[in-house]
Backbone as numpy.savetxt, mean C-alpha at the origin, in Angstrom:
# Nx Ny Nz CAx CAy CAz Cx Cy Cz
2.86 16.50 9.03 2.48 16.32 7.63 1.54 15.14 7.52
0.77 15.23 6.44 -0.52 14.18 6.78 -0.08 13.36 5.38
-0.65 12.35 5.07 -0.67 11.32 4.01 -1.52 12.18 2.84
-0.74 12.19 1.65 -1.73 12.37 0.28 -1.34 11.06 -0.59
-3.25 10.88 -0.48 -3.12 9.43 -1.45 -4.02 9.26 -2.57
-3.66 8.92 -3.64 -4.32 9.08 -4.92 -4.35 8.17 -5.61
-5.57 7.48 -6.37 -5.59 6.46 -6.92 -5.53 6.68 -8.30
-5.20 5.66 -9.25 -5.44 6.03 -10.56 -5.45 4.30 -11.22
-6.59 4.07 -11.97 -6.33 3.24 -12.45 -6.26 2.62 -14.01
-5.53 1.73 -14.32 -5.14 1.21 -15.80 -5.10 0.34 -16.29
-5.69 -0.56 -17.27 -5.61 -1.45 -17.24 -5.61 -2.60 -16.42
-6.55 -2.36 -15.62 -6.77 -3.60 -14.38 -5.94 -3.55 -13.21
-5.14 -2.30 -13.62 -4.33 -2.56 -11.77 -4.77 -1.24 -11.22
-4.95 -1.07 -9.77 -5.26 0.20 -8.99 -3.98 0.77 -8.82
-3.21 2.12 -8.98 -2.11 2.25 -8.66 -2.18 3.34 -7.43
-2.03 3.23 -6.55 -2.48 3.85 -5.07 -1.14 4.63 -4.43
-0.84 6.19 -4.67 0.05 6.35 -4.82 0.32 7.56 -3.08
1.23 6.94 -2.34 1.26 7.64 -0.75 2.39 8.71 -0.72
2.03 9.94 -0.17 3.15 11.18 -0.57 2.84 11.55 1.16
3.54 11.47 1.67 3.97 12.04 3.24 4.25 10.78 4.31
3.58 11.27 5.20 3.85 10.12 6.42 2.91 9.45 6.94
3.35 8.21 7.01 2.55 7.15 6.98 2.30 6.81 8.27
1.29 6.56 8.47 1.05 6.60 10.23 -0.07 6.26 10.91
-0.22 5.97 12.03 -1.75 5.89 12.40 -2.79 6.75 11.79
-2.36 8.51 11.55 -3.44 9.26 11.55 -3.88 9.30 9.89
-2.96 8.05 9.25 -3.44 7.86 7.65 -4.64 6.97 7.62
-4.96 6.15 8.74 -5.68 5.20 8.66 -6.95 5.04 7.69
-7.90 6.29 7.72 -8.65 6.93 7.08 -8.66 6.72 5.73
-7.57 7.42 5.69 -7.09 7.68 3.69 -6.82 6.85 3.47
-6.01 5.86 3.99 -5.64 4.60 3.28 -6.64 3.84 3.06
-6.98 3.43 4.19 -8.37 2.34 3.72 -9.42 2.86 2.68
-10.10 3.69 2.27 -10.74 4.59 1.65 -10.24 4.37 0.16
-8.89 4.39 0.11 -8.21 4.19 -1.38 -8.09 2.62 -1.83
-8.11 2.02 -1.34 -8.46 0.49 -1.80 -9.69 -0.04 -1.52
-10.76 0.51 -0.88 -11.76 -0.52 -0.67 -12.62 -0.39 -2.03
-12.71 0.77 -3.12 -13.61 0.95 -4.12 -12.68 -0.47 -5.29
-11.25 -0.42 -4.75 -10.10 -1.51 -5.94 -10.66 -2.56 -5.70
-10.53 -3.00 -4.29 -11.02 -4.11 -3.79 -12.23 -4.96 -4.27
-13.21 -4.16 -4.30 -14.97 -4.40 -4.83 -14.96 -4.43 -6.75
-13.78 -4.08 -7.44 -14.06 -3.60 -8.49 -13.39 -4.63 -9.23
-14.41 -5.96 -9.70 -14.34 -6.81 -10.27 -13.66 -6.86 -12.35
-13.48 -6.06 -12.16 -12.36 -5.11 -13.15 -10.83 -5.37 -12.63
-10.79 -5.39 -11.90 -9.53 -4.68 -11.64 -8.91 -6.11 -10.44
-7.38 -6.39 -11.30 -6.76 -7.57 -10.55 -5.51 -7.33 -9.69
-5.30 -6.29 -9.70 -3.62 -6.19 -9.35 -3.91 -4.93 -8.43
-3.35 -4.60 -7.00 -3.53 -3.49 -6.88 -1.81 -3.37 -6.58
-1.31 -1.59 -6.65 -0.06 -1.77 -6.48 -0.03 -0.29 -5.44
0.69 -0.34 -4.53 0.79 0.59 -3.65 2.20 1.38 -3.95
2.60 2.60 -4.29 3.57 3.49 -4.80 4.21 3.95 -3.49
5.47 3.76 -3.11 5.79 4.36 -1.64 7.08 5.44 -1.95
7.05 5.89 -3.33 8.09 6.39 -3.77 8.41 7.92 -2.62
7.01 8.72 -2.50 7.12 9.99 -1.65 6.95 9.68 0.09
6.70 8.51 0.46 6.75 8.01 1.44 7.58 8.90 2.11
8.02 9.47 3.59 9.25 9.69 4.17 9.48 9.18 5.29
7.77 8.65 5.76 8.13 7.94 6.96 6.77 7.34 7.48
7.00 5.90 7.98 6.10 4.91 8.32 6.39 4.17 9.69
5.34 3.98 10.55 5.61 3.57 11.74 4.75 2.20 11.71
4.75 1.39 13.09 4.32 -0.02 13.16 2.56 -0.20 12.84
2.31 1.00 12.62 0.75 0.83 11.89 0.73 0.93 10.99
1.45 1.39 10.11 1.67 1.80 8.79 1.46 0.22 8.52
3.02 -0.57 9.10 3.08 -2.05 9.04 1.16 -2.95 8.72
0.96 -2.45 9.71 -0.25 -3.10 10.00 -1.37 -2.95 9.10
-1.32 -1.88 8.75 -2.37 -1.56 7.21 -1.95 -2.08 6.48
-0.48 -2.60 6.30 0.17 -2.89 4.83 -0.75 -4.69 4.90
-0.36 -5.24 6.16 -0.86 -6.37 6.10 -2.31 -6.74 6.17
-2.63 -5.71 6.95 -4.68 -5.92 6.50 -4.75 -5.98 4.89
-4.01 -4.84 4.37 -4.52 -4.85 2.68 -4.29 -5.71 2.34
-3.34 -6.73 2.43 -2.76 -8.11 2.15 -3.70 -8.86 2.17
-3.99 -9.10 3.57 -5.25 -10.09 3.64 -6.42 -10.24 3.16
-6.69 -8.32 2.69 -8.18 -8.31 1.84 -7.96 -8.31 0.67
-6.94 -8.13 0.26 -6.53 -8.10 -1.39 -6.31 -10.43 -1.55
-5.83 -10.87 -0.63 -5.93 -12.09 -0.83 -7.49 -12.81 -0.88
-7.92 -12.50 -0.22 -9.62 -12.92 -0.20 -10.18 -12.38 -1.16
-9.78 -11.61 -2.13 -10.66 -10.83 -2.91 -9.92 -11.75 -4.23
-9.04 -12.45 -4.15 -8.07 -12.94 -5.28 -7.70 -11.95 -5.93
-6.56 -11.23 -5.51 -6.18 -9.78 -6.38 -4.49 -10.11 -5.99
-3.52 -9.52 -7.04 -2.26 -9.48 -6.21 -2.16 -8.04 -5.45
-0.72 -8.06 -5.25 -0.35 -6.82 -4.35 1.32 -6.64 -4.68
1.27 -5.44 -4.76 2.68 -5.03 -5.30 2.83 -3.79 -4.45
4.32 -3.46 -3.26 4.59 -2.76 -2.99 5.74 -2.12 -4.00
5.47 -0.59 -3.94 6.59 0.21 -5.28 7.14 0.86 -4.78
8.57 0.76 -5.58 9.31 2.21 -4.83 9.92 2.48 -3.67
10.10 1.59 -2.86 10.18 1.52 -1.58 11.68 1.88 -1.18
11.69 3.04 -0.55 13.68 3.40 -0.96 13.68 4.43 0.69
15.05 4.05 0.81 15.42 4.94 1.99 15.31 4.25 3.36
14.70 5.17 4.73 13.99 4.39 5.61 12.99 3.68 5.48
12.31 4.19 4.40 10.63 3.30 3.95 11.45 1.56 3.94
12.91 1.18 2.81 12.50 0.02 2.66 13.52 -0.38 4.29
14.31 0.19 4.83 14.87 -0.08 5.94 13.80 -0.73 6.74
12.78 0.16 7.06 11.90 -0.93 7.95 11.01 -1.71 7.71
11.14 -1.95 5.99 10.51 -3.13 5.69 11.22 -3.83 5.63
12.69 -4.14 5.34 13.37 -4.76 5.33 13.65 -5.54 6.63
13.28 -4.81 8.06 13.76 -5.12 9.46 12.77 -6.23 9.35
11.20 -5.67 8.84 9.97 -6.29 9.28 10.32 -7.45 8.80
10.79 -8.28 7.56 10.80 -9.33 6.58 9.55 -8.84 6.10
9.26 -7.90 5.36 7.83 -7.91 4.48 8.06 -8.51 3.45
9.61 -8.36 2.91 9.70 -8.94 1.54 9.85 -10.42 1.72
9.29 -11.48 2.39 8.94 -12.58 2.64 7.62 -12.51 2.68
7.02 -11.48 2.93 5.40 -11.45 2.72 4.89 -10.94 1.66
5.40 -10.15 0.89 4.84 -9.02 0.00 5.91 -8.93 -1.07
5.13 -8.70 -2.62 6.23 -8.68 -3.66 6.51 -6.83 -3.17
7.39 -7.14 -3.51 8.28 -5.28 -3.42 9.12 -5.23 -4.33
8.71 -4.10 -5.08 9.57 -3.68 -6.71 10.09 -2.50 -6.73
């Protein structure tokens, strides 16, 4: 199953929403869905939706923290959503929620 990711935005936040499995072979789609948020001097908050998530591996990790870093240089926050099941199990292992707000 491949990643479906969809942006929508409102009032100044990007809401970037991930439905399958998260994985190296998302790399593509993911980056693609924040770099137009990123550039768009409009828009302050981006928030990543992991509600349909079912499963994420140590790259998944690794995108989460690149976006981090470009969403920090860009002065934007970052909000992980939804995060339930194994999704927040292995964020929870990672300590992301020492890195990343998660709601």
């Amino acid at each position: 199953m491949t990643l479906n990711v969809t942006v929508a935005i409102n009032e100044g936040i990007a809401h970037i929403s991930l439905d399958g499995r998260f994985d190296f072979n998302s790399q593509r789609a993911f980056r693609s869905s924040y770099d137009g948020p990123l550039n768009d001097h409009e828009i302050h908050s981006i928030e990543v939706d992991m509600k349909a998530v079912d499963y994420l591996d140590s790259s998944a990790l690794g995108m989460l923290l690149l976006l981090k870093e470009r969403v920090e240089a860009a002065n934007k926050s970052l909000v992980l959503a939804n995060c339930r099941g194994t999704v927040k199990q292995v964020l929870d292992v990672a300590n992301f929620h020492k890195l990343f707000t998660i709601r």
